[in-house]
């Protein structure tokens, strides 16, 4: 079929086709970028924390009342750990200073050389009584875990002791010493004359920071050995056997309260609950964009179908004349489908350019990643399919009308 008659007809009535093409272009640009953002947010919300079984991991924040001396606090912590570890179904329990994705905890500057003018990175600092690797199920990719004699008892109310050994995440090790083994090297807390060094004895595959920042920074974590006491409140991390978390959590709480002769304030949290809280905004944004995309797609489809139906209705007599002169149904159908494909193609071309431009703006202002080409290709194919389907129904009904009825004056 000649395209020239179709172009000639479109040029005589430009307003409708231009509006449809603009609608397709705008919808394609928004839809491609929205789905790209949704995919990014979902990947961020689902990224691994480094824990072997988040669904089985939980923690208590315990504050015992009427305990005023450091010795009392130290004895209580040791007793409570024994109680927690004796609960049936408990895989491991240990004292920790903070939890990944909890959005509250300690972060400090790290450097590979104290003579640096600026720090190499900021990292979350986890303190542990030596049970963190087992409790979290962290994967050691280099070196070893802490030895018992490397874990000092530290009265935090009276001293601030620097660790002699540390573990760190693989991303942080690569940041400090690119392409080189980290075990045996000395890393420093801070820079300058006040920097304190510690030897790296092991590297874990990953451990998200307390704030779980987006990007590599979210994997910058350091674990230091320290059995701490002396301050109000102690955090215990625990991992139950798979599928036993709720029961173990309840029994651990009951055992802990029963073992204490003094009142206690006990707060219970789960790791998957922390994940939900940390990424709640990302998930909400994803659903909002999905909803907007679906509504935009419905509006665009309605516009294309409505305009196609109007064009067919306006040219009903023309269709009847062509049918009377011998045009087949397939000829009429092909004419309108090709006409709609041309209009949609113009919108798709404009949508690709607009989508790339919108993505460039998002990259420069919001530090997003560049829009992958498959999103634009999928969007283009989708709108081409919509254009064909939108024209098919009205065109087939018009082509099925008899020439005598189609040419009858109204």
Tab-separated table of C-alpha atoms in Angstrom:
chain	number	residue	atom	x	y	z
A	1	UNK	CA	0.000	0.000	0.000
A	2	UNK	CA	1.156	3.513	-0.825
A	3	UNK	CA	2.054	5.535	2.250
A	4	UNK	CA	1.721	8.843	0.383
A	5	UNK	CA	-2.126	8.942	0.498
A	6	UNK	CA	-2.014	8.252	4.237
A	7	UNK	CA	0.511	11.054	4.840
A	8	UNK	CA	-1.530	13.391	2.667
A	9	UNK	CA	-4.677	12.665	4.694
A	10	UNK	CA	-2.809	13.196	7.962
A	11	UNK	CA	-1.368	16.510	6.812
A	12	UNK	CA	-4.843	17.817	5.955
A	13	UNK	CA	-5.955	17.226	9.548
A	14	UNK	CA	-2.853	17.632	11.691
A	15	UNK	CA	-4.316	18.447	15.103
A	16	UNK	CA	-5.534	14.963	16.048
A	17	UNK	CA	-2.409	13.048	14.955
A	18	UNK	CA	-0.110	15.598	16.642
A	19	UNK	CA	-1.998	15.309	19.926
A	20	UNK	CA	-1.844	11.510	19.848
A	21	UNK	CA	1.872	11.515	18.964
A	22	UNK	CA	2.599	13.957	21.802
A	23	UNK	CA	0.630	11.806	24.214
A	24	UNK	CA	2.574	8.707	23.167
A	25	UNK	CA	5.904	10.545	23.448
A	26	UNK	CA	5.168	11.879	26.921
A	27	UNK	CA	3.823	8.529	28.127
A	28	UNK	CA	6.819	6.604	26.789
A	29	UNK	CA	9.327	8.986	28.402
A	30	UNK	CA	7.610	8.886	31.788
A	31	UNK	CA	6.863	5.160	31.691
A	32	UNK	CA	10.425	4.100	30.809
A	33	UNK	CA	12.005	6.267	33.506
A	34	UNK	CA	9.389	5.332	36.113
A	35	UNK	CA	9.896	1.607	35.571
A	36	UNK	CA	13.665	2.108	35.680
A	37	UNK	CA	13.317	3.854	39.057
A	38	UNK	CA	10.994	1.105	40.315
A	39	UNK	CA	13.476	-1.589	39.332
A	40	UNK	CA	16.333	0.299	41.004
A	41	UNK	CA	14.378	0.827	44.232
A	42	UNK	CA	13.350	-2.820	44.398
A	43	UNK	CA	16.916	-3.985	43.836
A	44	UNK	CA	18.103	-1.680	46.625
A	45	UNK	CA	15.388	-2.902	49.006
A	46	UNK	CA	16.227	-6.545	48.277
A	47	UNK	CA	20.033	-6.349	48.446
A	48	UNK	CA	21.609	-8.796	50.902
A	49	UNK	CA	22.665	-7.565	54.332
A	50	UNK	CA	25.356	-10.179	54.834
A	51	UNK	CA	23.345	-12.095	57.435
A	52	UNK	CA	22.864	-15.773	56.664
A	53	UNK	CA	19.185	-15.901	57.663
A	54	UNK	CA	17.483	-12.563	58.269
A	55	UNK	CA	14.132	-14.206	58.950
A	56	UNK	CA	15.637	-16.144	61.879
A	57	UNK	CA	17.659	-13.263	63.358
A	58	UNK	CA	16.386	-10.921	66.057
A	59	UNK	CA	17.747	-8.852	68.914
A	60	UNK	CA	16.948	-7.552	72.375
A	61	UNK	CA	17.848	-4.187	73.837
A	62	UNK	CA	17.873	-4.752	77.602
A	63	UNK	CA	18.204	-2.267	80.429
A	64	UNK	CA	18.319	-3.651	83.940
A	65	UNK	CA	17.116	-1.298	86.651
A	66	UNK	CA	18.620	-0.950	90.122
A	67	UNK	CA	22.113	-1.925	88.953
A	68	UNK	CA	24.548	0.866	89.650
A	69	UNK	CA	28.039	-0.646	89.719
A	70	UNK	CA	30.074	-1.804	86.695
A	71	UNK	CA	30.725	-5.163	88.370
A	72	UNK	CA	27.004	-5.767	88.699
A	73	UNK	CA	26.479	-4.898	85.042
A	74	UNK	CA	29.287	-7.193	83.866
A	75	UNK	CA	27.996	-10.124	85.914
A	76	UNK	CA	24.454	-9.535	84.669
A	77	UNK	CA	25.499	-9.477	80.997
A	78	UNK	CA	27.406	-12.745	81.362
A	79	UNK	CA	24.464	-14.363	83.138
A	80	UNK	CA	21.963	-13.147	80.554
A	81	UNK	CA	24.072	-14.500	77.695
A	82	UNK	CA	24.132	-17.908	79.366
A	83	UNK	CA	20.354	-17.786	79.752
A	84	UNK	CA	19.789	-16.827	76.116
A	85	UNK	CA	22.175	-19.460	74.765
A	86	UNK	CA	20.387	-22.180	76.747
A	87	UNK	CA	17.003	-21.549	75.088
A	88	UNK	CA	15.996	-24.570	72.935
A	89	UNK	CA	16.303	-23.799	69.225
A	90	UNK	CA	18.840	-21.007	69.725
A	91	UNK	CA	21.669	-21.319	67.183
A	92	UNK	CA	23.798	-18.514	68.578
A	93	UNK	CA	23.554	-15.438	70.784
A	94	UNK	CA	26.035	-12.684	71.496
A	95	UNK	CA	26.501	-9.118	72.599
A	96	UNK	CA	26.683	-6.514	69.816
A	97	UNK	CA	26.785	-2.751	69.762
A	98	UNK	CA	24.457	-2.190	66.805
A	99	UNK	CA	22.569	-3.937	64.018
A	100	UNK	CA	22.617	-3.552	60.235
A	101	UNK	CA	19.768	-1.487	58.758
A	102	UNK	CA	18.740	-0.314	62.251
A	103	UNK	CA	19.339	3.337	61.173
A	104	UNK	CA	20.937	4.150	64.507
A	105	UNK	CA	24.511	3.447	65.489
A	106	UNK	CA	28.155	4.426	65.402
A	107	UNK	CA	30.047	5.515	62.296
A	108	UNK	CA	33.619	6.785	62.113
A	109	UNK	CA	36.285	7.739	59.593
A	110	UNK	CA	38.733	5.091	58.361
A	111	UNK	CA	42.069	5.539	56.637
A	112	UNK	CA	44.805	3.309	55.270
A	113	UNK	CA	47.576	5.702	56.305
A	114	UNK	CA	47.513	8.147	59.246
A	115	UNK	CA	49.427	10.680	57.160
A	116	UNK	CA	46.485	11.103	54.815
A	117	UNK	CA	44.963	14.559	54.763
A	118	UNK	CA	41.496	13.125	54.326
A	119	UNK	CA	39.906	9.885	55.435
A	120	UNK	CA	39.514	6.991	52.991
A	121	UNK	CA	35.924	6.206	53.974
A	122	UNK	CA	33.303	6.358	56.682
A	123	UNK	CA	32.359	2.978	58.131
A	124	UNK	CA	29.891	1.566	60.642
A	125	UNK	CA	31.662	0.236	63.735
A	126	UNK	CA	30.292	-2.976	65.224
A	127	UNK	CA	31.575	-4.160	68.619
A	128	UNK	CA	31.106	-7.815	69.534
A	129	UNK	CA	31.906	-10.286	72.282
A	130	UNK	CA	33.210	-12.630	69.594
A	131	UNK	CA	29.938	-14.280	68.600
A	132	UNK	CA	28.919	-11.953	65.765
A	133	UNK	CA	30.324	-14.015	62.882
A	134	UNK	CA	28.438	-17.105	64.059
A	135	UNK	CA	25.263	-15.275	65.098
A	136	UNK	CA	24.973	-13.283	61.885
A	137	UNK	CA	26.298	-16.133	59.769
A	138	UNK	CA	28.859	-13.837	58.155
A	139	UNK	CA	30.969	-15.383	55.408
A	140	UNK	CA	34.712	-15.040	55.944
A	141	UNK	CA	36.437	-14.666	52.576
A	142	UNK	CA	39.880	-13.912	53.960
A	143	UNK	CA	41.650	-14.490	57.277
A	144	UNK	CA	39.962	-15.645	60.500
A	145	UNK	CA	37.570	-14.698	63.291
A	146	UNK	CA	38.685	-13.202	66.605
A	147	UNK	CA	40.517	-15.416	69.090
A	148	UNK	CA	39.263	-15.523	72.713
A	149	UNK	CA	42.280	-13.654	74.091
A	150	UNK	CA	41.681	-10.787	71.613
A	151	UNK	CA	38.342	-9.839	73.190
A	152	UNK	CA	38.863	-7.437	76.121
A	153	UNK	CA	36.301	-6.536	78.743
A	154	UNK	CA	35.814	-2.781	78.441
A	155	UNK	CA	34.104	-0.548	80.963
A	156	UNK	CA	32.724	2.059	78.580
A	157	UNK	CA	31.901	4.428	81.427
A	158	UNK	CA	35.552	4.630	82.484
A	159	UNK	CA	37.754	3.907	79.444
A	160	UNK	CA	37.901	4.193	75.689
A	161	UNK	CA	40.180	1.387	74.597
A	162	UNK	CA	41.263	1.111	70.956
A	163	UNK	CA	41.016	-2.390	69.452
A	164	UNK	CA	44.172	-4.235	68.455
A	165	UNK	CA	42.487	-6.380	65.801
A	166	UNK	CA	39.472	-5.905	63.525
A	167	UNK	CA	37.403	-7.540	60.815
A	168	UNK	CA	36.150	-5.558	57.847
A	169	UNK	CA	33.954	-6.019	54.809
A	170	UNK	CA	35.370	-6.865	51.408
A	171	UNK	CA	34.195	-3.584	49.860
A	172	UNK	CA	35.942	-1.559	52.555
A	173	UNK	CA	39.135	-3.616	52.186
A	174	UNK	CA	39.081	-3.002	48.443
A	175	UNK	CA	38.575	0.717	49.085
A	176	UNK	CA	41.593	0.898	51.401
A	177	UNK	CA	43.946	-1.440	49.497
A	178	UNK	CA	42.712	-1.947	45.923
A	179	UNK	CA	43.686	-5.307	44.480
A	180	UNK	CA	45.768	-6.320	47.513
A	181	UNK	CA	45.087	-8.713	50.441
A	182	UNK	CA	43.860	-6.920	53.558
A	183	UNK	CA	44.757	-9.478	56.228
A	184	UNK	CA	47.840	-8.424	58.158
A	185	UNK	CA	47.579	-4.777	57.167
A	186	UNK	CA	47.020	-1.934	59.618
A	187	UNK	CA	43.961	0.275	59.227
A	188	UNK	CA	43.462	3.491	61.182
A	189	UNK	CA	40.535	5.110	62.908
A	190	UNK	CA	40.770	8.738	61.845
A	191	UNK	CA	43.816	10.539	60.444
A	192	UNK	CA	46.734	12.553	61.746
A	193	UNK	CA	48.390	12.358	65.148
A	194	UNK	CA	45.243	11.079	66.853
A	195	UNK	CA	44.754	8.148	64.453
A	196	UNK	CA	44.624	4.749	66.149
A	197	UNK	CA	45.757	1.644	64.278
A	198	UNK	CA	44.371	-1.902	64.341
A	199	UNK	CA	45.465	-5.007	62.464
A	200	UNK	CA	43.031	-6.619	60.037
A	201	UNK	CA	42.738	-10.324	60.853
A	202	UNK	CA	39.765	-11.189	58.671
A	203	UNK	CA	37.548	-10.008	55.834
A	204	UNK	CA	33.837	-10.837	55.585
A	205	UNK	CA	31.990	-10.919	52.284
A	206	UNK	CA	29.477	-8.251	53.266
A	207	UNK	CA	27.828	-6.579	56.226
A	208	UNK	CA	25.519	-3.674	55.583
A	209	UNK	CA	26.047	-0.522	57.584
A	210	UNK	CA	23.534	0.600	60.175
A	211	UNK	CA	22.124	3.147	57.747
A	212	UNK	CA	22.441	0.838	54.706
A	213	UNK	CA	23.403	3.685	52.403
A	214	UNK	CA	22.720	3.246	48.705
A	215	UNK	CA	25.857	2.296	46.773
A	216	UNK	CA	29.136	0.851	47.901
A	217	UNK	CA	29.108	2.979	51.070
A	218	UNK	CA	26.368	0.716	52.404
A	219	UNK	CA	28.911	-2.124	52.660
A	220	UNK	CA	31.573	-0.219	54.597
A	221	UNK	CA	31.643	-1.886	58.023
A	222	UNK	CA	34.275	-2.717	60.638
A	223	UNK	CA	33.881	-5.276	63.425
A	224	UNK	CA	36.016	-4.883	66.556
A	225	UNK	CA	36.288	-7.227	69.567
A	226	UNK	CA	34.922	-5.780	72.781
A	227	UNK	CA	32.914	-7.224	75.661
A	228	UNK	CA	31.457	-3.935	76.840
A	229	UNK	CA	29.642	-2.971	80.017
A	230	UNK	CA	29.246	0.042	82.279
A	231	UNK	CA	26.554	1.916	80.369
A	232	UNK	CA	22.782	1.535	80.669
A	233	UNK	CA	21.409	-0.839	78.087
A	234	UNK	CA	22.872	-3.909	76.383
A	235	UNK	CA	22.093	-5.295	72.942
A	236	UNK	CA	21.941	-9.042	72.342
A	237	UNK	CA	21.758	-10.437	68.791
A	238	UNK	CA	20.346	-13.938	68.343
A	239	UNK	CA	19.714	-16.422	65.550
A	240	UNK	CA	17.178	-19.195	65.912
A	241	UNK	CA	16.857	-22.394	63.940
A	242	UNK	CA	15.004	-21.887	60.634
A	243	UNK	CA	11.273	-21.487	61.182
A	244	UNK	CA	11.628	-21.283	64.975
A	245	UNK	CA	12.217	-17.555	65.416
A	246	UNK	CA	8.877	-16.546	66.941
A	247	UNK	CA	8.879	-19.384	69.454
A	248	UNK	CA	12.527	-18.894	70.401
A	249	UNK	CA	12.021	-15.150	70.679
A	250	UNK	CA	9.095	-15.596	73.054
A	251	UNK	CA	10.867	-18.203	75.183
A	252	UNK	CA	14.063	-16.117	75.287
A	253	UNK	CA	12.118	-13.119	76.586
A	254	UNK	CA	10.386	-15.210	79.242
A	255	UNK	CA	13.664	-16.845	80.324
A	256	UNK	CA	15.431	-13.499	80.530
A	257	UNK	CA	12.718	-11.863	82.621
A	258	UNK	CA	12.457	-14.909	84.874
A	259	UNK	CA	16.220	-14.976	85.511
A	260	UNK	CA	16.367	-11.350	86.638
A	261	UNK	CA	15.807	-10.427	90.265
A	262	UNK	CA	15.383	-6.766	89.342
A	263	UNK	CA	12.972	-5.063	86.910
A	264	UNK	CA	14.126	-4.655	83.315
A	265	UNK	CA	13.133	-2.706	80.245
A	266	UNK	CA	13.284	-5.010	77.223
A	267	UNK	CA	12.764	-4.001	73.600
A	268	UNK	CA	12.482	-6.707	70.939
A	269	UNK	CA	13.180	-6.173	67.243
A	270	UNK	CA	13.712	-8.393	64.209
A	271	UNK	CA	16.098	-7.944	61.299
A	272	UNK	CA	13.398	-8.315	58.667
A	273	UNK	CA	11.410	-5.675	60.584
A	274	UNK	CA	14.422	-3.352	60.373
A	275	UNK	CA	14.613	-4.047	56.644
A	276	UNK	CA	10.961	-3.100	56.190
A	277	UNK	CA	11.433	0.111	58.168
A	278	UNK	CA	14.668	1.034	56.369
A	279	UNK	CA	13.241	0.542	52.883
A	280	UNK	CA	9.642	1.543	53.547
A	281	UNK	CA	10.030	4.771	51.571
A	282	UNK	CA	11.639	2.953	48.637
A	283	UNK	CA	8.834	0.388	48.490
A	284	UNK	CA	6.190	3.120	48.779
A	285	UNK	CA	7.834	5.075	45.955
A	286	UNK	CA	7.888	1.933	43.803
A	287	UNK	CA	4.191	1.274	44.275
A	288	UNK	CA	3.336	4.913	43.661
A	289	UNK	CA	5.269	4.920	40.380
A	290	UNK	CA	3.705	1.611	39.322
A	291	UNK	CA	0.247	3.050	39.989
A	292	UNK	CA	1.045	6.243	38.074
A	293	UNK	CA	2.459	4.202	35.181
A	294	UNK	CA	-0.635	2.007	34.961
A	295	UNK	CA	-2.960	5.024	35.043
A	296	UNK	CA	-0.863	6.819	32.440
A	297	UNK	CA	-0.928	3.745	30.224
A	298	UNK	CA	-4.708	3.485	30.543
A	299	UNK	CA	-5.163	7.167	29.700
A	300	UNK	CA	-2.889	6.835	26.672
A	301	UNK	CA	-4.701	3.715	25.462
A	302	UNK	CA	-8.046	5.448	25.875
A	303	UNK	CA	-6.796	8.451	23.921
A	304	UNK	CA	-5.485	6.329	21.048
A	305	UNK	CA	-8.652	4.194	20.877
A	306	UNK	CA	-10.909	7.242	21.077
A	307	UNK	CA	-9.043	9.097	18.366
A	308	UNK	CA	-8.948	6.010	16.111
A	309	UNK	CA	-12.696	5.520	16.548
A	310	UNK	CA	-13.326	9.190	15.722
A	311	UNK	CA	-11.212	9.034	12.579
A	312	UNK	CA	-13.013	5.929	11.354
A	313	UNK	CA	-16.433	7.438	12.080
A	314	UNK	CA	-15.571	10.686	10.273
A	315	UNK	CA	-14.509	8.755	7.164
A	316	UNK	CA	-17.386	6.322	7.090
A	317	UNK	CA	-18.615	7.488	3.704
A	318	UNK	CA	-15.097	7.329	2.289
A	319	UNK	CA	-14.872	3.735	3.458
A	320	UNK	CA	-18.225	2.944	1.844
A	321	UNK	CA	-17.121	4.434	-1.477
A	322	UNK	CA	-13.888	2.452	-1.422
A	323	UNK	CA	-15.800	-0.728	-0.611
A	324	UNK	CA	-18.189	-0.029	-3.506
A	325	UNK	CA	-15.219	0.431	-5.835
A	326	UNK	CA	-13.897	-3.017	-4.897
A	327	UNK	CA	-11.703	-2.477	-1.850
A	328	UNK	CA	-11.559	-5.542	0.373
A	329	UNK	CA	-12.020	-5.576	4.125
A	330	UNK	CA	-8.332	-6.307	4.563
A	331	UNK	CA	-7.467	-3.202	2.492
A	332	UNK	CA	-9.560	-0.961	4.744
A	333	UNK	CA	-8.159	-2.602	7.863
A	334	UNK	CA	-4.577	-2.290	6.655
A	335	UNK	CA	-5.040	1.377	5.777
A	336	UNK	CA	-6.141	2.423	9.256
A	337	UNK	CA	-3.641	0.209	11.052
A	338	UNK	CA	-0.780	1.624	8.987
A	339	UNK	CA	-2.041	5.149	9.616
A	340	UNK	CA	-2.068	4.543	13.360
A	341	UNK	CA	1.369	2.917	13.244
A	342	UNK	CA	2.798	6.005	11.520
A	343	UNK	CA	1.330	8.298	14.180
A	344	UNK	CA	2.507	6.025	16.969
A	345	UNK	CA	5.987	5.788	15.425
A	346	UNK	CA	6.291	9.561	15.449
A	347	UNK	CA	5.308	9.534	19.115
A	348	UNK	CA	7.743	6.715	19.878
A	349	UNK	CA	10.630	8.571	18.238
A	350	UNK	CA	9.830	11.698	20.215
A	351	UNK	CA	9.359	9.611	23.388
A	352	UNK	CA	12.806	8.050	23.051
A	353	UNK	CA	14.440	11.467	22.791
A	354	UNK	CA	12.335	12.868	25.631
A	355	UNK	CA	13.012	9.802	27.799
A	356	UNK	CA	16.778	10.110	27.340
A	357	UNK	CA	16.613	13.822	28.145
A	358	UNK	CA	14.512	13.194	31.266
A	359	UNK	CA	16.949	10.537	32.419
A	360	UNK	CA	19.891	12.910	31.939
A	361	UNK	CA	18.127	15.389	34.206
A	362	UNK	CA	17.518	12.707	36.861
A	363	UNK	CA	21.136	11.545	36.655
A	364	UNK	CA	22.485	15.059	37.145
A	365	UNK	CA	20.069	16.101	39.902
A	366	UNK	CA	19.337	12.870	41.791
A	367	UNK	CA	22.469	10.790	41.060
A	368	UNK	CA	20.502	8.024	39.384
A	369	UNK	CA	21.976	5.514	36.955
A	370	UNK	CA	21.525	5.944	33.224
A	371	UNK	CA	18.405	4.550	31.601
A	372	UNK	CA	19.187	1.170	29.975
A	373	UNK	CA	18.241	0.821	26.313
A	374	UNK	CA	15.917	-2.205	26.877
A	375	UNK	CA	13.455	0.019	28.750
A	376	UNK	CA	13.055	2.268	25.712
A	377	UNK	CA	12.863	-0.690	23.315
A	378	UNK	CA	10.206	-2.404	25.437
A	379	UNK	CA	8.259	0.855	25.696
A	380	UNK	CA	8.413	1.401	21.945
A	381	UNK	CA	7.157	-2.137	21.239
A	382	UNK	CA	4.380	-1.690	23.776
A	383	UNK	CA	3.077	1.524	22.215
A	384	UNK	CA	3.336	0.105	18.703
A	385	UNK	CA	1.216	-2.835	19.861
A	386	UNK	CA	-1.251	-0.459	21.492
A	387	UNK	CA	-1.471	1.552	18.279
A	388	UNK	CA	-2.249	-1.548	16.223
A	389	UNK	CA	-4.809	-2.904	18.664
A	390	UNK	CA	-6.448	0.503	19.090
A	391	UNK	CA	-7.050	0.869	15.346
A	392	UNK	CA	-7.991	-2.760	14.710
A	393	UNK	CA	-11.416	-2.736	16.414
A	394	UNK	CA	-12.863	0.449	14.900
A	395	UNK	CA	-11.343	-0.280	11.472
A	396	UNK	CA	-12.721	-3.832	11.378
A	397	UNK	CA	-16.213	-2.643	12.311
A	398	UNK	CA	-16.087	0.022	9.605
A	399	UNK	CA	-14.769	-2.431	7.010
A	400	UNK	CA	-17.541	-4.883	7.870
A	401	UNK	CA	-20.249	-2.266	7.178
A	402	UNK	CA	-21.978	-2.683	3.794
A	403	UNK	CA	-21.220	0.026	1.174
A	404	UNK	CA	-24.911	0.973	0.924
A	405	UNK	CA	-25.193	1.562	4.654
A	406	UNK	CA	-21.844	3.344	4.916
A	407	UNK	CA	-22.693	5.838	2.130
A	408	UNK	CA	-26.248	6.541	3.367
A	409	UNK	CA	-26.760	10.202	4.300
A	410	UNK	CA	-27.536	10.914	7.944
